[in-house]
Amino acid sequence: MKPLLTRTLAHIAALLALLALIPGALHRGLVEAVLMGPQVSERLAETGVQSKVTAVLLDFRALDTLLEVTVLAAAAVGTLALPPPQPPARRMPCYSLLPSWLIPRLAPLIFLLVAYLWWAGSSRPGGAFQAGASLTGVLLLLYFVGRIGTLLPRPGTGLRLAVAGPLLFLAIGLLPLATGAVFLDHPEAWSKALILTIEAGLTVAIGGALGLLATGGGDIR
Amino acid sequence: MITGQLFGLAGLALFAIGLHALFFRPHLVHKLVAANVAASGTFLVLVHQPLEGGPDPVAQALVLTGIVVSVAVTGYGAALAERLIVSSGRNELDGEDG
């Protein structure tokens, strides 16, 4: 078959598939059938946190979140398994005075924001993912204006953090087994403290893993 | 309701555009961007239905998980593409008509 014909047929098939998807994207009942908002509201009190999203992430569907940070750690390990990237010919200088003056002065505030996002996750929008992403963001800013020589303080920090986060999560998840409860089922009285501990661990783990990915594994060598 | 459906259709359009580019753009970095566009479309479809008191918390959690996974994929994919481009001087994979 000629390449052009193959492409045209592929386009037509893709268009048909797309048209078939439209009712799915618009049909409300279909979405509601899979989602469980009301059930989450009913049992929110058992989790010790007030934010529904955090309750889903770290209590009802904690296994998903555990696997997700494991994926992030796997990406970090995979990136480090590649041969080291080409170092840049020379460091890009920061010509503008404003960022190099402003960013170091804003950085403490952003670190405060990271801590706030971590704490806020228990009662309102926020949590480990937002906090971890902001942590990587402020480190990148400081790195770009030359305030810190490498993104992460020591070789291997990113990898250690990225792996330590899921391990902490796993360890806390295994604890309930000793009392006869189910894996990842935090005891109700301790739930909020445990969730905040896990979120703190995940914040630095996500910060480290994203930092490592942002530099393509080149920073730590 | 109409606004919700608009978001759903926009998500579907993003998904289609991203998927098309993922298949037909040979450049590896284009493919990475395309995969992210398609993923964003999927997320929009998942959270577009506003229920009482905001989008469904389970959908939000799913999307948050999806975003982190797509960041991990993008980071690792970019590292792979960088090594390939540097070592082979080519920015495409070997293909029939690539």
Tab-separated table of C-alpha atoms in Angstrom:
chain	number	residue	atom	x	y	z
A	1	MET	CA	0.000	0.000	0.000
A	2	LYS	CA	1.172	3.491	-0.804
A	3	PRO	CA	2.136	5.555	2.254
A	4	LEU	CA	-0.358	8.260	1.252
A	5	LEU	CA	-3.223	5.772	1.108
A	6	THR	CA	-2.225	4.277	4.472
A	7	ARG	CA	-2.185	7.719	6.011
A	8	THR	CA	-5.556	8.675	4.565
A	9	LEU	CA	-7.134	5.450	5.819
A	10	ALA	CA	-5.581	6.009	9.246
A	11	HIS	CA	-6.993	9.544	9.318
A	12	ILE	CA	-10.483	8.332	8.436
A	13	ALA	CA	-10.322	5.591	11.076
A	14	ALA	CA	-9.135	8.105	13.673
A	15	LEU	CA	-11.967	10.495	12.772
A	16	LEU	CA	-14.570	7.724	13.113
A	17	ALA	CA	-13.145	6.682	16.478
A	18	LEU	CA	-13.301	10.314	17.586
A	19	LEU	CA	-16.957	10.658	16.559
A	20	ALA	CA	-17.738	7.487	18.471
A	21	LEU	CA	-16.175	9.006	21.595
A	22	ILE	CA	-18.337	12.166	21.604
A	23	PRO	CA	-21.401	10.651	23.344
A	24	GLY	CA	-19.093	9.175	25.989
A	25	ALA	CA	-17.553	12.547	26.734
A	26	LEU	CA	-20.966	14.209	27.021
A	27	HIS	CA	-22.968	11.573	28.823
A	28	ARG	CA	-23.311	12.532	32.439
A	29	GLY	CA	-24.630	9.255	33.784
A	30	LEU	CA	-21.635	7.370	32.464
A	31	VAL	CA	-19.244	9.560	34.426
A	32	GLU	CA	-21.378	9.475	37.559
A	33	ALA	CA	-21.557	5.687	37.474
A	34	VAL	CA	-17.815	5.364	37.982
A	35	LEU	CA	-17.359	8.187	40.474
A	36	MET	CA	-18.217	8.058	44.131
A	37	GLY	CA	-18.477	11.639	45.404
A	38	PRO	CA	-21.449	11.028	47.738
A	39	GLN	CA	-19.824	7.971	49.311
A	40	VAL	CA	-16.687	10.039	49.961
A	41	SER	CA	-18.750	12.750	51.694
A	42	GLU	CA	-20.524	10.168	53.857
A	43	ARG	CA	-17.371	8.571	55.191
A	44	LEU	CA	-15.095	11.631	55.241
A	45	ALA	CA	-15.124	11.718	59.063
A	46	GLU	CA	-13.359	8.344	59.243
A	47	THR	CA	-10.254	9.680	57.531
A	48	GLY	CA	-9.357	12.437	59.986
A	49	VAL	CA	-8.920	15.006	57.195
A	50	GLN	CA	-11.436	17.528	55.901
A	51	SER	CA	-10.323	17.694	52.271
A	52	LYS	CA	-12.176	15.188	50.122
A	53	VAL	CA	-9.399	14.974	47.551
A	54	THR	CA	-6.789	14.262	50.228
A	55	ALA	CA	-9.124	11.695	51.793
A	56	VAL	CA	-9.390	9.909	48.447
A	57	LEU	CA	-5.673	10.154	47.716
A	58	LEU	CA	-4.343	9.015	51.073
A	59	ASP	CA	-7.130	6.932	52.566
A	60	PHE	CA	-9.778	5.524	50.238
A	61	ARG	CA	-7.468	5.058	47.256
A	62	ALA	CA	-4.119	5.074	49.043
A	63	LEU	CA	-2.899	2.129	46.982
A	64	ASP	CA	-3.205	4.221	43.786
A	65	THR	CA	-1.125	6.988	45.352
A	66	LEU	CA	1.482	4.518	46.600
A	67	LEU	CA	1.829	3.079	43.099
A	68	GLU	CA	1.909	6.554	41.597
A	69	VAL	CA	4.875	7.718	43.683
A	70	THR	CA	6.489	4.386	42.860
A	71	VAL	CA	6.103	5.232	39.159
A	72	LEU	CA	7.797	8.564	39.854
A	73	ALA	CA	10.636	6.787	41.687
A	74	ALA	CA	10.915	4.314	38.791
A	75	ALA	CA	11.231	7.216	36.340
A	76	ALA	CA	14.006	8.672	38.523
A	77	VAL	CA	15.836	5.330	38.684
A	78	GLY	CA	15.350	4.829	34.934
A	79	THR	CA	16.770	8.272	34.155
A	80	LEU	CA	19.837	7.568	36.286
A	81	ALA	CA	20.312	4.203	34.560
A	82	LEU	CA	20.960	6.021	31.257
A	83	PRO	CA	24.458	7.163	30.346
A	84	PRO	CA	25.176	10.645	31.761
A	85	PRO	CA	23.867	13.507	29.599
A	86	GLN	CA	26.167	15.839	27.714
A	87	PRO	CA	27.174	18.678	30.028
A	88	PRO	CA	26.234	22.083	28.615
A	89	ALA	CA	29.133	23.826	26.875
A	90	ARG	CA	28.986	26.592	29.441
A	91	ARG	CA	26.596	27.736	32.036
A	92	MET	CA	23.963	30.061	30.710
A	93	PRO	CA	24.476	33.426	32.402
A	94	CYS	CA	21.522	35.288	33.789
A	95	TYR	CA	21.713	38.718	32.175
A	96	SER	CA	18.757	40.383	33.739
A	97	LEU	CA	19.375	41.948	37.130
A	98	LEU	CA	15.788	41.812	38.312
A	99	PRO	CA	15.425	37.998	38.602
A	100	SER	CA	18.841	37.589	40.186
A	101	TRP	CA	17.946	40.212	42.800
A	102	LEU	CA	14.334	39.218	43.274
A	103	ILE	CA	14.432	35.413	43.289
A	104	PRO	CA	16.767	34.902	46.279
A	105	ARG	CA	14.567	37.316	48.248
A	106	LEU	CA	11.373	35.560	47.224
A	107	ALA	CA	12.761	32.083	47.865
A	108	PRO	CA	12.082	31.995	51.643
A	109	LEU	CA	8.463	32.925	50.918
A	110	ILE	CA	8.175	30.095	48.387
A	111	PHE	CA	9.631	27.644	50.908
A	112	LEU	CA	6.954	28.881	53.313
A	113	LEU	CA	4.370	28.302	50.585
A	114	VAL	CA	5.652	24.714	50.231
A	115	ALA	CA	5.108	24.139	53.953
A	116	TYR	CA	1.679	25.790	53.760
A	117	LEU	CA	0.596	23.623	50.807
A	118	TRP	CA	1.653	20.519	52.720
A	119	TRP	CA	-0.336	21.545	55.806
A	120	ALA	CA	-3.335	22.842	53.849
A	121	GLY	CA	-3.751	19.476	52.157
A	122	SER	CA	-5.549	18.134	55.224
A	123	SER	CA	-8.413	20.611	55.073
A	124	ARG	CA	-8.490	22.398	51.698
A	125	PRO	CA	-6.894	22.207	48.237
A	126	GLY	CA	-3.184	21.495	48.613
A	127	GLY	CA	-1.124	18.487	49.498
A	128	ALA	CA	2.082	16.666	48.733
A	129	PHE	CA	1.936	16.988	44.952
A	130	GLN	CA	1.426	20.725	44.846
A	131	ALA	CA	3.997	21.205	47.612
A	132	GLY	CA	6.560	18.933	45.937
A	133	ALA	CA	6.140	20.664	42.566
A	134	SER	CA	6.572	24.092	44.220
A	135	LEU	CA	9.697	22.797	45.979
A	136	THR	CA	11.248	21.775	42.655
A	137	GLY	CA	10.136	25.100	41.190
A	138	VAL	CA	11.913	27.221	43.792
A	139	LEU	CA	15.067	25.068	43.522
A	140	LEU	CA	15.060	25.507	39.731
A	141	LEU	CA	14.654	29.286	40.100
A	142	LEU	CA	17.586	29.478	42.536
A	143	TYR	CA	19.634	27.274	40.210
A	144	PHE	CA	18.908	29.413	37.143
A	145	VAL	CA	20.012	32.637	38.820
A	146	GLY	CA	23.170	30.892	40.035
A	147	ARG	CA	22.379	31.010	43.743
A	148	ILE	CA	22.913	27.260	44.111
A	149	GLY	CA	25.531	25.407	42.072
A	150	THR	CA	23.543	22.199	41.713
A	151	LEU	CA	19.817	21.681	41.954
A	152	LEU	CA	20.076	19.168	44.797
A	153	PRO	CA	22.651	19.551	47.564
A	154	ARG	CA	24.605	16.282	47.269
A	155	PRO	CA	25.100	13.561	44.661
A	156	GLY	CA	22.428	10.924	45.050
A	157	THR	CA	20.031	13.143	47.034
A	158	GLY	CA	17.329	13.076	44.356
A	159	LEU	CA	17.406	9.309	44.055
A	160	ARG	CA	17.417	8.761	47.828
A	161	LEU	CA	14.480	11.119	48.352
A	162	ALA	CA	12.547	9.660	45.420
A	163	VAL	CA	12.875	6.135	46.813
A	164	ALA	CA	12.492	7.042	50.494
A	165	GLY	CA	9.027	8.603	49.979
A	166	PRO	CA	7.297	5.439	48.696
A	167	LEU	CA	9.181	3.351	51.312
A	168	LEU	CA	7.865	5.542	54.146
A	169	PHE	CA	4.367	5.282	52.673
A	170	LEU	CA	4.739	1.497	52.460
A	171	ALA	CA	6.042	1.215	56.029
A	172	ILE	CA	3.125	3.225	57.433
A	173	GLY	CA	0.769	1.180	55.277
A	174	LEU	CA	2.141	-2.063	56.712
A	175	LEU	CA	1.651	-0.977	60.351
A	176	PRO	CA	-2.111	-1.703	60.473
A	177	LEU	CA	-1.362	-5.342	59.596
A	178	ALA	CA	0.136	-5.788	63.095
A	179	THR	CA	-3.220	-4.927	64.679
A	180	GLY	CA	-5.193	-7.174	62.364
A	181	ALA	CA	-6.461	-4.387	60.120
A	182	VAL	CA	-6.098	-4.182	56.339
A	183	PHE	CA	-3.026	-2.937	54.441
A	184	LEU	CA	-3.026	0.903	54.240
A	185	ASP	CA	-6.018	1.160	56.624
A	186	HIS	CA	-4.798	3.767	59.099
A	187	PRO	CA	-6.312	3.521	62.596
A	188	GLU	CA	-8.935	6.253	62.893
A	189	ALA	CA	-7.442	7.999	65.929
A	190	TRP	CA	-4.037	8.351	64.248
A	191	SER	CA	-5.281	8.925	60.744
A	192	LYS	CA	-4.631	12.650	60.432
A	193	ALA	CA	-1.132	12.475	61.941
A	194	LEU	CA	-0.206	9.539	59.720
A	195	ILE	CA	-1.587	11.235	56.605
A	196	LEU	CA	0.392	14.404	57.377
A	197	THR	CA	3.547	12.316	57.946
A	198	ILE	CA	3.078	10.523	54.634
A	199	GLU	CA	2.394	13.829	52.884
A	200	ALA	CA	5.570	15.352	54.334
A	201	GLY	CA	7.573	12.382	53.095
A	202	LEU	CA	5.914	12.555	49.687
A	203	THR	CA	6.534	16.315	49.411
A	204	VAL	CA	10.316	15.912	49.623
A	205	ALA	CA	10.197	12.691	47.573
A	206	ILE	CA	8.275	14.383	44.756
A	207	GLY	CA	10.486	17.471	45.016
A	208	GLY	CA	13.593	15.295	44.708
A	209	ALA	CA	12.249	13.121	41.903
A	210	LEU	CA	11.029	16.090	39.850
A	211	GLY	CA	14.349	17.863	40.404
A	212	LEU	CA	16.193	14.811	39.167
A	213	LEU	CA	13.924	14.523	36.116
A	214	ALA	CA	14.207	18.263	35.393
A	215	THR	CA	17.986	17.952	35.063
A	216	GLY	CA	17.772	14.655	33.178
A	217	GLY	CA	19.910	13.007	35.846
A	218	GLY	CA	22.849	15.251	34.956
A	219	ASP	CA	22.850	17.287	38.128
A	220	ILE	CA	23.958	14.630	40.556
A	221	ARG	CA	27.077	13.398	38.791
B	1	MET	CA	-24.731	22.088	31.833
B	2	ILE	CA	-23.872	23.578	28.443
B	3	THR	CA	-20.554	24.852	29.837
B	4	GLY	CA	-19.805	21.402	31.181
B	5	GLN	CA	-20.440	19.865	27.787
B	6	LEU	CA	-18.206	22.465	26.128
B	7	PHE	CA	-15.373	21.455	28.451
B	8	GLY	CA	-16.036	17.808	27.632
B	9	LEU	CA	-15.900	18.476	23.899
B	10	ALA	CA	-12.770	20.617	24.300
B	11	GLY	CA	-11.154	17.751	26.208
B	12	LEU	CA	-12.086	15.337	23.451
B	13	ALA	CA	-10.684	17.708	20.799
B	14	LEU	CA	-7.414	18.057	22.750
B	15	PHE	CA	-7.198	14.287	23.066
B	16	ALA	CA	-7.755	13.846	19.302
B	17	ILE	CA	-5.211	16.529	18.361
B	18	GLY	CA	-2.643	15.057	20.739
B	19	LEU	CA	-3.219	11.479	19.585
B	20	HIS	CA	-2.970	12.509	15.933
B	21	ALA	CA	0.321	14.325	16.510
B	22	LEU	CA	1.623	11.414	18.597
B	23	PHE	CA	1.201	9.091	15.614
B	24	PHE	CA	2.063	11.369	12.709
B	25	ARG	CA	4.812	13.654	13.989
B	26	PRO	CA	8.150	11.867	13.632
B	27	HIS	CA	10.165	14.217	15.887
B	28	LEU	CA	10.532	12.652	19.338
B	29	VAL	CA	10.067	15.902	21.239
B	30	HIS	CA	6.883	16.572	19.233
B	31	LYS	CA	5.670	13.126	20.290
B	32	LEU	CA	6.317	13.935	23.961
B	33	VAL	CA	4.415	17.222	23.708
B	34	ALA	CA	1.622	15.452	21.822
B	35	ALA	CA	1.284	12.811	24.530
B	36	ASN	CA	0.954	15.600	27.101
B	37	VAL	CA	-1.733	17.382	25.056
B	38	ALA	CA	-3.672	14.122	24.728
B	39	ALA	CA	-3.313	13.472	28.462
B	40	SER	CA	-4.601	16.980	29.270
B	41	GLY	CA	-7.641	16.277	27.120
B	42	THR	CA	-8.314	13.094	29.062
B	43	PHE	CA	-8.049	14.965	32.360
B	44	LEU	CA	-10.498	17.617	31.123
B	45	VAL	CA	-13.038	14.933	30.157
B	46	LEU	CA	-12.660	13.370	33.614
B	47	VAL	CA	-13.243	16.541	35.649
B	48	HIS	CA	-15.542	18.495	33.328
B	49	GLN	CA	-18.842	17.490	34.930
B	50	PRO	CA	-19.456	19.907	37.779
B	51	LEU	CA	-21.394	18.174	40.538
B	52	GLU	CA	-22.734	19.971	43.589
B	53	GLY	CA	-19.818	21.458	45.509
B	54	GLY	CA	-17.248	21.198	42.753
B	55	PRO	CA	-15.941	18.365	40.638
B	56	ASP	CA	-16.065	14.826	41.984
B	57	PRO	CA	-13.256	14.261	44.519
B	58	VAL	CA	-12.507	10.807	43.118
B	59	ALA	CA	-12.132	12.283	39.627
B	60	GLN	CA	-9.870	15.027	40.987
B	61	ALA	CA	-7.696	12.469	42.746
B	62	LEU	CA	-7.516	10.361	39.581
B	63	VAL	CA	-6.501	13.387	37.540
B	64	LEU	CA	-3.869	14.415	40.106
B	65	THR	CA	-2.444	10.899	39.953
B	66	GLY	CA	-2.550	11.053	36.164
B	67	ILE	CA	-0.696	14.364	36.074
B	68	VAL	CA	2.135	12.990	38.220
B	69	VAL	CA	2.401	9.859	36.085
B	70	SER	CA	2.441	11.915	32.879
B	71	VAL	CA	5.174	14.141	34.356
B	72	ALA	CA	7.201	11.004	35.175
B	73	VAL	CA	6.708	9.682	31.642
B	74	THR	CA	7.629	13.042	30.118
B	75	GLY	CA	10.762	13.386	32.253
B	76	TYR	CA	12.003	9.907	31.472
B	77	GLY	CA	11.006	10.236	27.802
B	78	ALA	CA	12.863	13.539	27.491
B	79	ALA	CA	15.975	11.968	29.030
B	80	LEU	CA	15.759	9.057	26.566
B	81	ALA	CA	15.204	11.412	23.602
B	82	GLU	CA	18.154	13.594	24.654
B	83	ARG	CA	20.511	10.574	24.796
B	84	LEU	CA	19.278	9.319	21.423
B	85	ILE	CA	19.622	12.712	19.722
B	86	VAL	CA	23.112	13.256	21.152
B	87	SER	CA	24.386	9.748	20.396
B	88	SER	CA	22.861	9.244	16.945
B	89	GLY	CA	22.355	12.805	15.708
B	90	ARG	CA	18.826	11.851	14.698
B	91	ASN	CA	15.682	13.176	16.293
B	92	GLU	CA	13.370	10.486	14.924
B	93	LEU	CA	12.940	6.794	15.425
B	94	ASP	CA	13.534	4.459	12.489
B	95	GLY	CA	10.246	3.920	10.699
B	96	GLU	CA	8.822	2.948	7.362
B	97	ASP	CA	8.064	6.423	6.164
B	98	GLY	CA	9.453	8.442	9.083
